[in-house]
């Protein structure tokens, strides 16, 4: 069974369009994340959701909006796509971090977004 | 600002040639250091978590160690299937009850038969 799944795997679209990427986890985790991996393979946190509340937003343009309908899902909606948004986007999940405890994150397979 | 630097950027080894990958970090209030493996076209796969200086963890041909400033991933007698990009990440408290994971740029390992 897939632990963290994302759809679509590939997404090709034109500048100015609006698109969404879906993520689902079946691990029972409380926290979900979105990461962006650029052309240089650098993986950087975009958002984190804990119990449906946004707790991290790392200098991401407000064209990007995460939506969490429930604990198992965290979707990423992108408005007015730009060339620079081309990258691979990864969803991840983990148990909720707590004082003194760190939990590993489990990643989905990624969505390769190409903006033309 | 938390920083994670991995070296070398790329490493080519002959099968059976042992070596080490380095991850140096600067972070306030380290909660954990993580090693991940990433194969082309896939998401990172969790390998190890280290919490305190002196700690070591092993899995098959891999052994991860941690000091106060860096971590090493030792690969003993590697095989071609160990070829991948190895990512190091540190987790620290980032305020408002959240713990941020900061990744290094990775070391791309190629093991030649």
Short mmCIF file of C-alpha atoms in Angstrom, two decimals:
data_model
loop_
_atom_site.label_atom_id
_atom_site.label_comp_id
_atom_site.label_asym_id
_atom_site.label_seq_id
_atom_site.Cartn_x
_atom_site.Cartn_y
_atom_site.Cartn_z
CA UNK A 1 0.00 0.00 0.00
CA UNK A 2 1.26 3.46 -0.91
CA UNK A 3 1.96 5.51 2.22
CA UNK A 4 2.06 8.98 0.67
CA UNK A 5 0.60 9.45 -2.79
CA UNK A 6 0.47 12.46 -5.09
CA UNK A 7 -1.42 13.24 -8.26
CA UNK A 8 -0.61 14.00 -10.94
CA UNK A 9 2.91 12.63 -11.45
CA UNK A 10 3.55 15.08 -14.28
CA UNK A 11 1.90 18.42 -14.96
CA UNK A 12 2.64 20.57 -18.00
CA UNK A 13 0.84 23.88 -18.27
CA UNK A 14 1.16 27.40 -19.62
CA UNK A 15 2.04 30.57 -17.81
CA UNK A 16 -0.89 32.27 -16.16
CA UNK A 17 -2.90 29.09 -15.60
CA UNK A 18 -4.14 27.85 -12.22
CA UNK A 19 -3.40 24.27 -11.20
CA UNK A 20 -3.70 21.96 -8.19
CA UNK A 21 -1.65 19.04 -6.91
CA UNK A 22 -3.26 16.52 -4.58
CA UNK A 23 -1.64 14.59 -1.75
CA UNK A 24 -2.97 11.82 0.45
CA UNK A 25 -1.34 9.84 3.27
CA UNK A 26 -2.61 6.64 4.86
CA UNK A 27 -0.12 6.57 7.75
CA UNK A 28 -2.39 8.24 10.27
CA UNK A 29 0.05 11.12 10.65
CA UNK A 30 -0.96 14.48 12.10
CA UNK A 31 1.38 16.69 10.11
CA UNK A 32 1.77 17.09 6.36
CA UNK A 33 4.23 19.17 4.32
CA UNK A 34 4.88 20.53 0.86
CA UNK A 35 8.43 20.84 -0.44
CA UNK A 36 9.84 22.28 -3.66
CA UNK A 37 12.90 20.72 -5.29
CA UNK A 38 14.43 23.01 -7.86
CA UNK A 39 16.58 22.19 -10.89
CA UNK A 40 19.66 22.01 -8.65
CA UNK A 41 17.91 19.32 -6.59
CA UNK A 42 17.71 21.57 -3.53
CA UNK A 43 14.76 20.52 -1.36
CA UNK A 44 13.09 23.39 0.50
CA UNK A 45 10.06 23.45 2.81
CA UNK A 46 7.07 25.43 1.57
CA UNK A 47 4.25 24.63 4.00
CA UNK A 48 3.44 22.49 6.98
CA UNK A 49 -0.01 21.57 8.27
CA UNK A 50 -0.62 20.20 11.76
CA UNK A 51 -4.16 19.14 12.55
CA UNK A 52 -5.43 21.26 9.65
CA UNK A 53 -3.64 24.40 10.80
CA UNK A 54 -0.88 26.06 8.84
CA UNK A 55 2.22 26.30 11.00
CA UNK A 56 4.99 27.07 8.51
CA UNK A 57 4.98 29.35 5.46
CA UNK A 58 8.52 29.88 4.23
CA UNK A 59 8.61 33.05 2.08
CA UNK A 60 6.36 31.40 -0.47
CA UNK A 61 4.42 33.70 -2.82
CA UNK A 62 0.76 33.98 -1.97
CA UNK A 63 -0.03 32.49 -5.39
CA UNK A 64 0.57 29.20 -3.60
CA UNK A 65 -2.19 28.12 -1.23
CA UNK A 66 -2.32 24.83 0.67
CA UNK A 67 -5.72 23.34 1.38
CA UNK A 68 -6.34 20.55 3.87
CA UNK A 69 -9.86 19.09 3.74
CA UNK A 70 -8.96 16.55 6.43
CA UNK A 71 -5.98 15.14 8.28
CA UNK A 72 -5.10 12.69 5.50
CA UNK A 73 -5.06 15.19 2.65
CA UNK A 74 -3.06 18.30 1.84
CA UNK A 75 -3.55 19.82 -1.60
CA UNK A 76 -1.49 22.57 -3.18
CA UNK A 77 -3.20 25.14 -5.37
CA UNK A 78 -1.12 27.47 -7.52
CA UNK A 79 -2.55 30.58 -9.16
CA UNK A 80 -1.13 32.48 -12.13
CA UNK A 81 1.69 30.05 -12.80
CA UNK A 82 5.11 31.48 -13.70
CA UNK A 83 8.12 29.96 -15.46
CA UNK A 84 10.02 29.95 -12.17
CA UNK A 85 7.44 27.66 -10.63
CA UNK A 86 8.77 24.79 -12.72
CA UNK A 87 10.14 22.24 -10.26
CA UNK A 88 9.34 18.97 -8.57
CA UNK A 89 6.90 19.31 -5.68
CA UNK A 90 6.94 16.73 -2.91
CA UNK A 91 4.35 16.05 -0.29
CA UNK A 92 5.42 14.50 3.01
CA UNK A 93 3.90 13.51 6.32
CA UNK A 94 5.04 12.74 9.84
CA UNK A 95 3.79 12.37 13.36
CA UNK A 96 3.34 15.78 14.94
CA UNK A 97 6.70 17.09 16.21
CA UNK A 98 6.73 17.62 19.94
CA UNK A 99 9.06 19.08 22.51
CA UNK A 100 12.10 16.81 22.74
CA UNK A 101 10.94 14.40 20.05
CA UNK A 102 11.71 14.31 16.35
CA UNK A 103 9.93 12.15 13.83
CA UNK A 104 11.00 11.20 10.34
CA UNK A 105 9.02 12.45 7.40
CA UNK A 106 7.73 10.15 4.69
CA UNK A 107 7.72 11.55 1.19
CA UNK A 108 5.48 11.04 -1.79
CA UNK A 109 6.82 10.28 -5.27
CA UNK A 110 6.72 13.91 -6.38
CA UNK A 111 4.92 15.94 -9.03
CA UNK A 112 7.04 17.36 -11.83
CA UNK A 113 5.54 20.71 -12.81
CA UNK A 114 6.63 22.28 -16.08
CA UNK A 115 5.41 25.76 -16.93
CA UNK A 116 5.82 26.82 -20.55
CA UNK B 1 19.61 30.83 9.99
CA UNK B 2 20.01 27.06 9.99
CA UNK B 3 22.54 25.79 7.46
CA UNK B 4 23.40 22.33 6.19
CA UNK B 5 26.40 21.72 3.92
CA UNK B 6 27.11 18.38 2.34
CA UNK B 7 30.35 17.26 0.73
CA UNK B 8 31.39 16.12 -1.72
CA UNK B 9 28.68 17.11 -4.19
CA UNK B 10 29.37 13.97 -6.19
CA UNK B 11 31.34 10.82 -5.46
CA UNK B 12 32.27 7.95 -7.76
CA UNK B 13 33.39 4.72 -6.14
CA UNK B 14 34.38 1.35 -7.46
CA UNK B 15 32.27 -1.49 -6.13
CA UNK B 16 33.72 -2.50 -2.77
CA UNK B 17 35.57 0.80 -2.24
CA UNK B 18 34.47 2.16 1.14
CA UNK B 19 34.12 5.90 1.75
CA UNK B 20 32.29 8.55 3.78
CA UNK B 21 29.93 11.38 3.05
CA UNK B 22 30.01 14.51 5.18
CA UNK B 23 27.22 16.73 6.49
CA UNK B 24 28.18 19.81 8.48
CA UNK B 25 25.49 21.89 10.12
CA UNK B 26 24.84 25.12 11.95
CA UNK B 27 21.60 25.12 13.89
CA UNK B 28 20.20 26.47 17.11
CA UNK B 29 18.60 23.81 19.23
CA UNK B 30 19.12 20.67 17.16
CA UNK B 31 16.26 18.24 17.64
CA UNK B 32 17.47 15.62 15.23
CA UNK B 33 19.66 14.98 12.19
CA UNK B 34 18.19 12.86 9.42
CA UNK B 35 19.70 10.99 6.49
CA UNK B 36 17.63 10.23 3.42
CA UNK B 37 18.31 8.44 0.17
CA UNK B 38 16.79 9.74 -3.06
CA UNK B 39 16.71 7.75 -6.28
CA UNK B 40 16.14 9.54 -9.62
CA UNK B 41 12.49 10.41 -10.15
CA UNK B 42 11.47 9.39 -6.63
CA UNK B 43 10.87 10.98 -3.28
CA UNK B 44 13.44 10.88 -0.47
CA UNK B 45 13.47 7.65 1.50
CA UNK B 46 14.21 7.79 5.23
CA UNK B 47 17.40 6.09 6.43
CA UNK B 48 18.42 7.28 9.92
CA UNK B 49 17.72 9.74 12.70
CA UNK B 50 20.51 10.82 15.07
CA UNK B 51 19.78 12.86 18.17
CA UNK B 52 22.97 13.49 20.10
CA UNK B 53 26.74 13.68 19.63
CA UNK B 54 28.37 10.27 19.77
CA UNK B 55 25.34 8.43 18.51
CA UNK B 56 25.74 5.87 15.72
CA UNK B 57 23.21 3.93 13.66
CA UNK B 58 23.73 1.16 11.12
CA UNK B 59 21.73 -0.35 8.31
CA UNK B 60 23.28 -2.93 6.00
CA UNK B 61 26.35 -1.25 4.44
CA UNK B 62 25.55 2.19 5.87
CA UNK B 63 26.57 3.67 9.19
CA UNK B 64 25.71 7.18 10.32
CA UNK B 65 27.57 9.03 13.06
CA UNK B 66 27.03 12.40 14.70
CA UNK B 67 29.26 14.99 16.37
CA UNK B 68 28.34 18.45 17.62
CA UNK B 69 29.06 20.02 14.24
CA UNK B 70 28.79 17.31 11.61
CA UNK B 71 27.54 13.91 10.65
CA UNK B 72 29.14 11.23 8.52
CA UNK B 73 27.51 8.56 6.44
CA UNK B 74 29.99 5.72 6.07
CA UNK B 75 29.47 3.29 3.21
CA UNK B 76 31.28 -0.01 3.56
CA UNK B 77 31.96 -2.13 0.47
CA UNK B 78 29.32 -0.37 -1.62
CA UNK B 79 27.39 -2.08 -4.37
CA UNK B 80 25.96 -0.53 -7.57
CA UNK B 81 22.50 -0.52 -6.00
CA UNK B 82 23.77 1.96 -3.41
CA UNK B 83 24.01 4.57 -6.17
CA UNK B 84 21.68 7.43 -5.26
CA UNK B 85 21.69 10.95 -3.89
CA UNK B 86 22.07 11.02 -0.12
CA UNK B 87 20.44 13.93 1.66
CA UNK B 88 21.16 15.21 5.13
CA UNK B 89 18.61 17.30 7.04
CA UNK B 90 18.47 18.91 10.47
CA UNK B 91 15.36 19.58 12.50
CA UNK B 92 15.20 22.50 14.88
CA UNK B 93 12.54 24.50 16.62
CA UNK B 94 11.35 27.33 14.35
CA UNK B 95 8.85 29.01 16.62
CA UNK B 96 5.07 28.87 17.12
CA UNK B 97 5.23 25.21 18.06
CA UNK B 98 6.75 24.10 14.77
CA UNK B 99 9.91 22.18 13.97
CA UNK B 100 11.46 22.90 10.58
CA UNK B 101 13.47 20.41 8.54
CA UNK B 102 16.36 22.02 6.63
CA UNK B 103 17.99 19.93 3.91
CA UNK B 104 21.47 20.00 2.44
CA UNK B 105 21.96 19.85 -1.31
CA UNK B 106 22.93 16.21 -1.21
CA UNK B 107 25.80 14.00 -2.34
CA UNK B 108 25.29 12.08 -5.55
CA UNK B 109 26.92 8.69 -5.14
CA UNK B 110 27.76 6.52 -8.13
CA UNK B 111 29.09 3.01 -7.53
CA UNK B 112 30.76 1.51 -10.58
CA UNK B 113 30.72 -2.31 -11.01
#
